[in-house]
Amino acid sequence: MTANWRLARRHGALRARARIIQEIRRFFIEGGYLEVETPLRIPACAPESHIDPVPADGWFLQTSPEICMKRMLAAGYERLFQISHCWRAGERGRMHVPEFTMLEWYRAGTDYRGVMDETELLIRFVAEGAGFGGPLSFRGKEIDITAVWERITVRDAFVRYGGITMDEALERDIFDEMMVEQIEPRLGIGRPTFIHDYPSCRSALARLKKDDPAVAERFELYLGGVEIANAFSELTDPVEQRARFESENAFRTSRGQTSTPLPEKFLAELTAMPQAAGIALGIDRLVMVLLDADTIDDVVAFPPEEL
Amino acid sequence: MYTVADLKKGLKITLDGDPYLVTAFEFSKPGKGQALYRTKMRNMITGTTLDRTYRSGETFEPARLEERQMQYLYKEDNHYTFMDNQTFEQVQMSEDAVGDAKNFMIDNIQVDVLMFGEKAIGVSLPNFVNLRVVQTDPWVKGDTSGSDSKPATVETGYVLRVPPFIEEGEMIVVDTRTGDYSTRVKG
């Protein structure tokens, strides 16, 4: 037998990863959160235009634990967190593995701004506790997580970094290209950046802003040009949520992709869900940034090709 | 036919009628957005590079490239003519496509010519070629300048640095990968 050297070489990264996860757990337990485990194989994920679930014996491997966790919120659980695996078919690259680790947390009685504040506290807590207290260096650029974090709207980011308006980008159907080529690489350089208020057509499960319904109360966190987390002020209107799911499915069908079943129990219980906000944070990517790893392969025990 | 997800570094594809070499490739997906494939590609004829981002579903024809063993015959009006060793067919290549290889293009040299369909787009040389020195200053014995090399012009017009003891009319061996003097041909 020969040793698996690629795996052996990850020893340091995997130890650091374990510490980071332990610190995350400590943060939430100290904050009065309940750690939960919801099923990984479920009858229906939230339908999304560009996320393909992996089928599993008639059901699906979860693309995110959000459906089950929101049902818990609706049942009166007010502070929840979960660290679980998620699957997204066909996603493979320097920043993507089809099976990855997600941290997801929800809090009743707050909105996306409350989660922004909490995310800052979490990352500072984890970085310090896991031994990454000083300024981080990622891909040759510094990220000072102790500085005041930047908050910029999607609208402002398009004008500042893309030179066109968000509406123009949507109209010309180049929103994603602009994000990937012009905007994302400039977010979270020097200090972390929250980019918020996504256009309503990208609201997913976020509620629209009361005083500006063209945008949704959704944000993403970027560190060193890398998307780390996605958060919403949760939409609690089952009629609107169903309409959005149906339009995501219609888009899928129009492109020849399979439509995915609707999470009916979630929709039925959504009326009982209190005002809340929640966030999904990619643990593999957080570890990458903290360790200045070149690819996600460096921070997981086994990339799929090595299985 | 490749789909965009099949692209990877080193793959050769046809784009707008020209062969391109994929030099960088990255899968990206902005939050809740569609999968995008960011590529850098080099035109194998002109050498210009392109940055292009594709959505999933795009397809590409592979570039049909083949290397054929040929003999260099002559140059005329900025075109180099080669003859296929097997078929005796003659092909022409522009000076641009020959590139730096022109420094080593001596009559009858055997080379590998890269063909894109019927078009000759590049040439691979043997690693070492013998070239005759046509001009170099004589070695002055007792030279105290301390210089350990001097310029020399070879039969193709190429100028390189050679050791001081090399004299006009001598044959030298040149490394075509670096363009540097390698050794003297003992004769």
XYZ file of C-alpha atoms in Angstrom:
494
model
C 0.000 0.000 0.000
C 1.253 3.465 -0.799
C 0.185 6.468 1.210
C -2.285 8.900 -0.346
C 0.047 11.880 -0.402
C -2.473 14.416 -1.568
C -4.672 13.496 1.352
C -1.750 13.422 3.774
C -0.665 16.882 2.654
C -4.031 18.313 3.708
C -3.405 17.415 7.331
C -2.763 21.009 8.435
C -5.707 22.385 6.477
C -8.081 19.772 7.841
C -6.962 20.454 11.424
C -7.573 24.181 10.887
C -10.926 23.389 9.308
C -11.946 21.373 12.361
C -10.997 24.246 14.673
C -12.972 26.719 12.571
C -16.056 24.505 12.738
C -15.624 24.066 16.490
C -15.445 27.851 16.931
C -18.579 28.326 14.818
C -20.388 25.893 17.069
C -19.143 27.676 20.184
C -20.336 31.060 18.857
C -23.871 29.850 18.321
C -24.140 27.796 21.480
C -22.949 30.807 23.517
C -25.500 32.932 21.628
C -28.371 30.741 22.766
C -28.904 28.992 19.450
C -30.205 25.470 19.167
C -28.130 23.209 16.958
C -30.395 21.098 14.793
C -30.090 18.267 12.327
C -32.718 18.115 9.613
C -32.903 15.325 7.013
C -30.457 15.547 4.124
C -32.698 13.625 1.748
C -35.999 15.422 1.266
C -39.035 15.192 -1.052
C -38.622 18.734 -2.409
C -36.011 21.472 -2.388
C -36.856 25.125 -3.024
C -37.105 25.341 -6.837
C -34.387 27.598 -8.236
C -33.628 28.461 -11.841
C -29.942 27.763 -11.623
C -29.570 25.156 -8.899
C -29.937 21.501 -9.856
C -30.665 19.080 -7.029
C -29.213 15.571 -7.050
C -32.029 12.964 -7.187
C -31.911 10.298 -4.486
C -34.298 7.359 -4.667
C -37.303 9.416 -5.740
C -36.493 12.326 -3.436
C -33.563 14.750 -3.513
C -30.389 15.442 -1.612
C -30.883 18.886 -0.118
C -29.456 21.877 -1.977
C -29.756 23.746 1.327
C -31.367 22.979 4.696
C -33.595 26.044 4.485
C -36.964 24.362 3.885
C -36.805 22.190 7.005
C -35.242 24.884 9.178
C -37.936 27.406 8.251
C -40.593 24.849 9.149
C -38.955 24.737 12.564
C -39.098 28.550 12.792
C -42.790 28.363 11.938
C -43.213 25.855 14.770
C -41.800 28.312 17.281
C -38.054 27.561 17.335
C -36.532 31.043 17.432
C -32.779 30.597 17.100
C -31.473 27.722 15.019
C -28.217 26.744 13.453
C -27.086 23.752 11.451
C -23.859 22.591 9.884
C -24.735 20.126 7.149
C -23.776 18.844 3.745
C -25.560 20.138 0.655
C -25.478 18.926 -2.934
C -25.719 20.836 -6.191
C -25.400 18.864 -9.397
C -22.783 19.886 -11.932
C -21.070 22.513 -9.803
C -17.359 21.892 -10.021
C -14.547 24.419 -10.160
C -11.881 26.120 -8.144
C -14.556 27.388 -5.734
C -17.118 24.602 -6.137
C -17.566 20.978 -5.207
C -20.933 19.303 -5.815
C -21.052 18.174 -2.175
C -20.117 20.946 0.214
C -20.605 22.021 3.799
C -23.066 24.728 4.675
C -23.598 26.634 7.875
C -27.162 27.852 8.009
C -28.689 29.912 10.789
C -32.026 31.609 11.449
C -33.251 34.075 13.985
C -36.801 35.184 14.615
C -37.558 38.853 15.223
C -34.788 40.324 13.094
C -34.168 41.275 9.481
C -31.238 41.023 7.104
C -29.473 43.955 8.764
C -29.528 42.107 12.059
C -27.930 39.133 10.313
C -25.256 41.355 8.769
C -24.234 42.501 12.243
C -24.262 38.956 13.532
C -22.193 37.709 10.587
C -19.488 40.262 11.403
C -19.426 39.111 15.003
C -19.303 35.450 13.973
C -16.422 35.783 11.550
C -14.371 37.896 13.937
C -15.060 35.406 16.733
C -14.164 32.402 14.598
C -11.043 33.936 13.078
C -9.729 34.952 16.474
C -10.652 31.686 18.164
C -9.144 29.562 15.407
C -5.893 31.536 15.386
C -6.427 33.869 12.415
C -6.734 37.063 14.417
C -4.552 39.426 12.384
C -5.166 40.854 8.911
C -5.785 38.030 6.484
C -3.863 37.668 3.271
C -5.803 35.978 0.500
C -4.447 35.613 -3.042
C -1.919 38.358 -2.381
C -4.491 40.827 -1.084
C -5.081 41.856 2.494
C -8.478 41.616 4.190
C -8.761 43.399 7.528
C -11.735 41.830 9.274
C -11.348 44.169 12.254
C -11.993 47.253 10.055
C -15.537 48.543 9.537
C -17.108 46.190 6.990
C -18.253 47.716 3.754
C -21.965 47.724 2.877
C -22.869 48.525 -0.704
C -26.117 48.080 -2.613
C -26.165 46.038 -5.798
C -27.264 49.210 -7.604
C -24.250 51.182 -6.384
C -21.877 48.315 -7.108
C -23.005 48.167 -10.752
C -22.393 51.870 -11.229
C -19.113 51.888 -9.322
C -17.525 48.762 -10.750
C -19.491 47.999 -13.892
C -20.138 51.439 -15.299
C -23.724 50.528 -16.198
C -26.912 50.483 -14.172
C -28.325 47.371 -12.586
C -31.514 47.833 -14.619
C -29.568 48.066 -17.853
C -27.670 44.891 -16.990
C -30.953 43.081 -16.341
C -32.492 44.402 -19.507
C -29.535 43.283 -21.594
C -29.463 39.947 -19.745
C -25.855 40.381 -18.630
C -26.448 40.647 -14.879
C -24.536 37.449 -14.059
C -21.682 38.184 -16.467
C -21.275 41.658 -14.963
C -21.283 40.189 -11.479
C -18.670 37.565 -12.264
C -16.352 39.658 -14.416
C -16.596 43.184 -13.067
C -18.090 43.248 -9.620
C -17.309 40.124 -7.595
C -13.510 40.377 -8.014
C -13.625 43.826 -6.376
C -15.781 42.924 -3.389
C -14.238 42.183 -0.029
C -10.767 43.462 -0.913
C -9.088 45.316 1.964
C -12.073 44.600 4.193
C -15.148 42.372 3.964
C -18.079 43.592 1.868
C -21.809 43.043 2.171
C -23.532 43.608 -1.151
C -27.252 44.019 -0.547
C -30.639 44.851 -2.018
C -30.732 42.469 -4.966
C -33.173 43.164 -7.790
C -36.607 41.681 -7.161
C -36.144 39.160 -9.983
C -33.277 37.732 -7.882
C -35.169 37.763 -4.601
C -35.404 33.953 -4.233
C -36.888 33.507 -0.749
C -36.316 37.091 0.425
C -39.028 39.637 1.074
C -39.137 42.768 -1.042
C -38.157 46.051 0.531
C -41.216 47.945 1.709
C -40.084 51.389 0.555
C -38.432 50.111 -2.651
C -40.115 46.943 -3.969
C -37.810 46.870 -6.999
C -35.264 45.256 -4.689
C -35.283 42.464 -2.143
C -33.863 42.345 1.365
C -31.122 39.981 0.425
C -27.366 40.274 0.892
C -24.250 38.361 0.064
C -20.971 38.495 1.919
C -17.687 38.654 0.007
C -14.193 38.125 1.335
C -11.307 38.649 -1.075
C -13.562 38.511 -4.128
C -15.116 35.238 -2.997
C -18.805 34.824 -2.245
C -19.080 33.423 1.270
C -22.732 33.730 2.306
C -26.236 34.585 1.140
C -28.932 35.953 3.447
C -32.556 37.095 3.413
C -35.153 38.870 5.439
C -37.417 35.879 5.016
C -40.494 36.081 2.866
C -43.478 34.893 4.943
C -46.214 35.281 2.339
C -47.114 31.781 1.053
C -49.002 33.109 -1.980
C -46.065 35.163 -3.197
C -43.621 32.377 -2.358
C -45.637 29.854 -4.382
C -45.777 32.246 -7.335
C -41.998 32.662 -7.206
C -41.399 28.905 -7.047
C -43.715 28.432 -10.013
C -41.919 31.060 -12.036
C -38.539 29.454 -11.234
C -39.962 26.144 -12.442
C -41.410 27.761 -15.564
C -37.979 29.156 -16.352
C -36.450 25.709 -15.902
C -39.019 24.076 -18.158
C -38.517 26.749 -20.823
C -34.844 25.828 -20.925
C -35.477 22.115 -21.134
C -34.477 21.427 -17.536
C -36.652 19.335 -15.263
C -39.023 21.241 -13.036
C -38.755 20.338 -9.384
C -41.685 19.555 -7.065
C -42.910 22.270 -4.718
C -42.278 21.925 -0.985
C -45.973 21.894 -0.142
C -45.708 21.425 3.625
C -43.323 24.356 3.828
C -45.731 26.544 1.839
C -48.628 25.483 4.067
C -46.737 26.315 7.265
C -45.185 29.551 5.995
C -48.130 31.622 7.289
C -47.127 30.674 10.809
C -43.510 31.735 10.313
C -42.599 34.816 12.359
C -40.626 37.702 10.941
C -37.141 36.264 10.711
C -33.895 36.402 8.840
C -31.534 33.663 7.860
C -28.269 33.018 6.118
C -26.357 30.257 4.406
C -22.572 30.398 4.713
C -20.203 28.161 2.776
C -17.821 26.693 5.307
C -15.371 25.318 2.735
C -14.952 28.782 1.249
C -14.567 30.458 4.632
C -11.807 27.959 5.410
C -10.211 28.669 2.016
C -10.041 32.386 2.720
C -8.759 31.972 6.273
C -6.055 29.538 5.116
C -5.294 31.394 1.869
C -5.966 28.168 -0.018
C -5.791 28.246 -3.789
C -8.698 25.911 -4.461
C -11.532 24.364 -2.520
C -9.807 21.008 -3.106
C -7.157 22.062 -0.580
C -9.628 22.316 2.299
C -11.842 19.238 1.873
C -10.731 15.720 2.762
C -11.748 14.308 -0.608
C -12.576 16.245 -3.763
C -14.969 14.100 -5.839
C -12.264 13.021 -8.304
C -10.302 11.376 -5.476
C -13.166 9.170 -4.342
C -18.150 18.523 -30.361
C -17.326 19.844 -26.900
C -19.787 21.484 -24.543
C -18.464 24.422 -22.574
C -18.234 22.228 -19.457
C -15.736 19.973 -21.315
C -13.297 22.829 -21.892
C -10.060 22.674 -19.990
C -6.587 24.128 -20.135
C -4.674 22.827 -23.138
C -7.720 21.924 -25.233
C -7.731 23.176 -28.828
C -10.989 24.388 -30.314
C -12.198 26.132 -33.449
C -13.610 29.588 -32.880
C -14.709 31.990 -35.610
C -12.898 29.729 -38.075
C -9.519 29.828 -36.330
C -7.838 27.310 -34.027
C -7.593 28.448 -30.407
C -5.724 26.989 -27.467
C -7.539 27.220 -24.129
C -4.988 28.742 -21.721
C -7.206 29.280 -18.664
C -10.607 28.005 -17.659
C -12.753 28.624 -14.616
C -16.247 27.607 -13.573
C -18.068 30.474 -11.838
C -21.538 30.890 -10.435
C -22.637 34.196 -8.982
C -25.091 33.948 -6.065
C -28.331 32.338 -7.300
C -27.156 33.059 -10.837
C -26.366 30.834 -13.759
C -23.217 28.835 -14.320
C -20.633 30.793 -16.267
C -17.429 29.493 -17.778
C -14.626 32.029 -17.948
C -11.952 31.248 -20.491
C -8.736 32.672 -21.845
C -7.827 31.473 -25.316
C -4.918 32.043 -27.653
C -5.376 32.205 -31.395
C -2.915 29.630 -32.711
C -2.405 31.557 -35.946
C -2.142 35.180 -34.852
C -1.094 34.618 -31.228
C -3.659 37.115 -29.951
C -5.459 36.186 -26.758
C -9.161 36.396 -25.986
C -11.057 36.499 -22.695
C -14.524 35.071 -23.130
C -17.257 34.077 -20.741
C -19.747 31.433 -21.838
C -23.021 30.205 -20.406
C -23.790 26.531 -20.096
C -25.133 25.021 -23.283
C -22.500 26.547 -25.575
C -20.758 24.050 -27.831
C -17.442 24.086 -29.668
C -15.860 22.207 -32.538
C -12.474 20.722 -31.720
C -9.636 22.235 -33.767
C -8.477 19.590 -36.225
C -4.740 19.954 -36.107
C -2.130 17.617 -37.445
C 1.666 17.660 -37.539
C 3.308 16.602 -40.781
C 6.998 15.948 -41.380
C 8.297 18.276 -44.063
C 11.446 19.632 -45.602
C 12.060 23.356 -45.923
C 12.705 24.275 -49.567
C 12.990 28.031 -50.050
C 11.695 31.470 -49.160
C 10.038 33.830 -51.616
C 8.166 37.097 -50.961
C 7.793 36.534 -47.215
C 6.495 33.034 -47.762
C 8.314 29.905 -46.766
C 7.742 26.810 -48.864
C 7.868 23.292 -47.389
C 7.458 19.867 -48.956
C 5.649 16.960 -47.312
C 8.058 14.011 -46.978
C 5.369 11.450 -47.790
C 3.141 13.091 -50.387
C 5.668 15.574 -51.842
C 2.883 18.137 -51.652
C 4.193 21.674 -51.197
C 2.721 24.095 -48.667
C 3.451 27.715 -47.961
C 3.628 29.458 -44.633
C 3.702 33.186 -43.936
C 6.701 34.715 -42.215
C 4.452 35.544 -39.220
C 3.468 31.924 -38.812
C 7.083 30.785 -39.055
C 7.915 33.258 -36.283
C 11.246 32.931 -34.522
C 11.869 29.649 -36.297
C 13.036 31.711 -39.295
C 16.317 32.277 -37.423
C 17.118 28.591 -37.903
C 15.520 27.930 -41.269
C 18.347 26.551 -43.369
C 17.750 24.908 -46.726
C 16.505 21.326 -46.566
C 16.067 21.276 -42.799
C 13.558 18.672 -41.591
C 10.758 20.145 -39.498
C 7.282 19.305 -38.227
C 4.681 21.572 -39.775
C 1.446 22.115 -37.841
C -1.526 21.985 -40.197
C -4.992 23.387 -39.445
C -6.975 21.749 -42.218
C -5.100 22.737 -45.382
C -3.432 25.681 -43.707
C 0.151 25.547 -42.403
C 0.123 27.529 -39.158
C 3.300 26.698 -37.312
C 6.570 24.882 -37.383
C 8.437 22.803 -34.794
C 12.167 22.602 -35.180
C 14.600 19.968 -33.982
C 16.014 21.073 -30.600
C 19.471 21.620 -32.103
C 20.538 22.843 -35.538
C 23.968 23.319 -37.080
C 24.582 26.798 -38.483
C 27.593 28.309 -40.217
C 29.069 31.507 -38.773
C 29.313 34.042 -41.600
C 30.604 36.981 -39.634
C 32.335 37.476 -36.300
C 35.257 39.563 -35.115
C 38.556 37.691 -34.779
C 39.719 36.573 -31.359
C 42.512 38.826 -30.202
C 44.902 36.750 -28.087
C 45.685 38.457 -24.835
C 42.424 40.399 -24.881
C 42.094 41.769 -21.375
C 38.589 43.161 -21.686
C 37.407 40.132 -19.727
C 34.569 39.525 -22.153
C 33.717 35.843 -22.431
C 31.526 36.155 -25.513
C 31.156 38.114 -28.737
C 28.443 38.583 -31.335
C 28.317 36.326 -34.383
C 26.062 36.305 -37.441
C 25.038 32.930 -38.828
C 23.963 32.038 -42.365
C 20.284 32.789 -41.691
C 21.134 36.356 -40.637
C 20.500 35.524 -36.990
C 22.884 37.132 -34.504
C 23.824 35.458 -31.225
C 26.580 35.491 -28.608
C 29.345 32.941 -29.095
C 32.590 32.197 -27.200
C 35.588 34.299 -28.295
C 37.391 31.357 -29.934
C 34.702 30.817 -32.601
C 35.888 31.950 -36.000
C 34.218 32.916 -39.248
C 33.318 29.934 -41.401
C 32.970 27.561 -38.464
C 29.858 25.455 -37.853
C 28.186 25.837 -34.481
C 25.306 24.037 -32.780
C 22.424 26.303 -31.661
C 19.640 25.345 -29.265
C 16.458 26.354 -31.108
C 14.401 26.462 -27.882
C 16.525 29.224 -26.355
C 18.317 30.596 -29.418
C 21.629 30.184 -27.577
C 24.986 28.838 -28.686
C 25.409 25.268 -27.539
C 28.715 23.945 -28.825
C 31.135 23.968 -31.735
C 30.781 21.320 -34.461
C 34.006 19.391 -34.309
C 35.208 18.820 -37.755
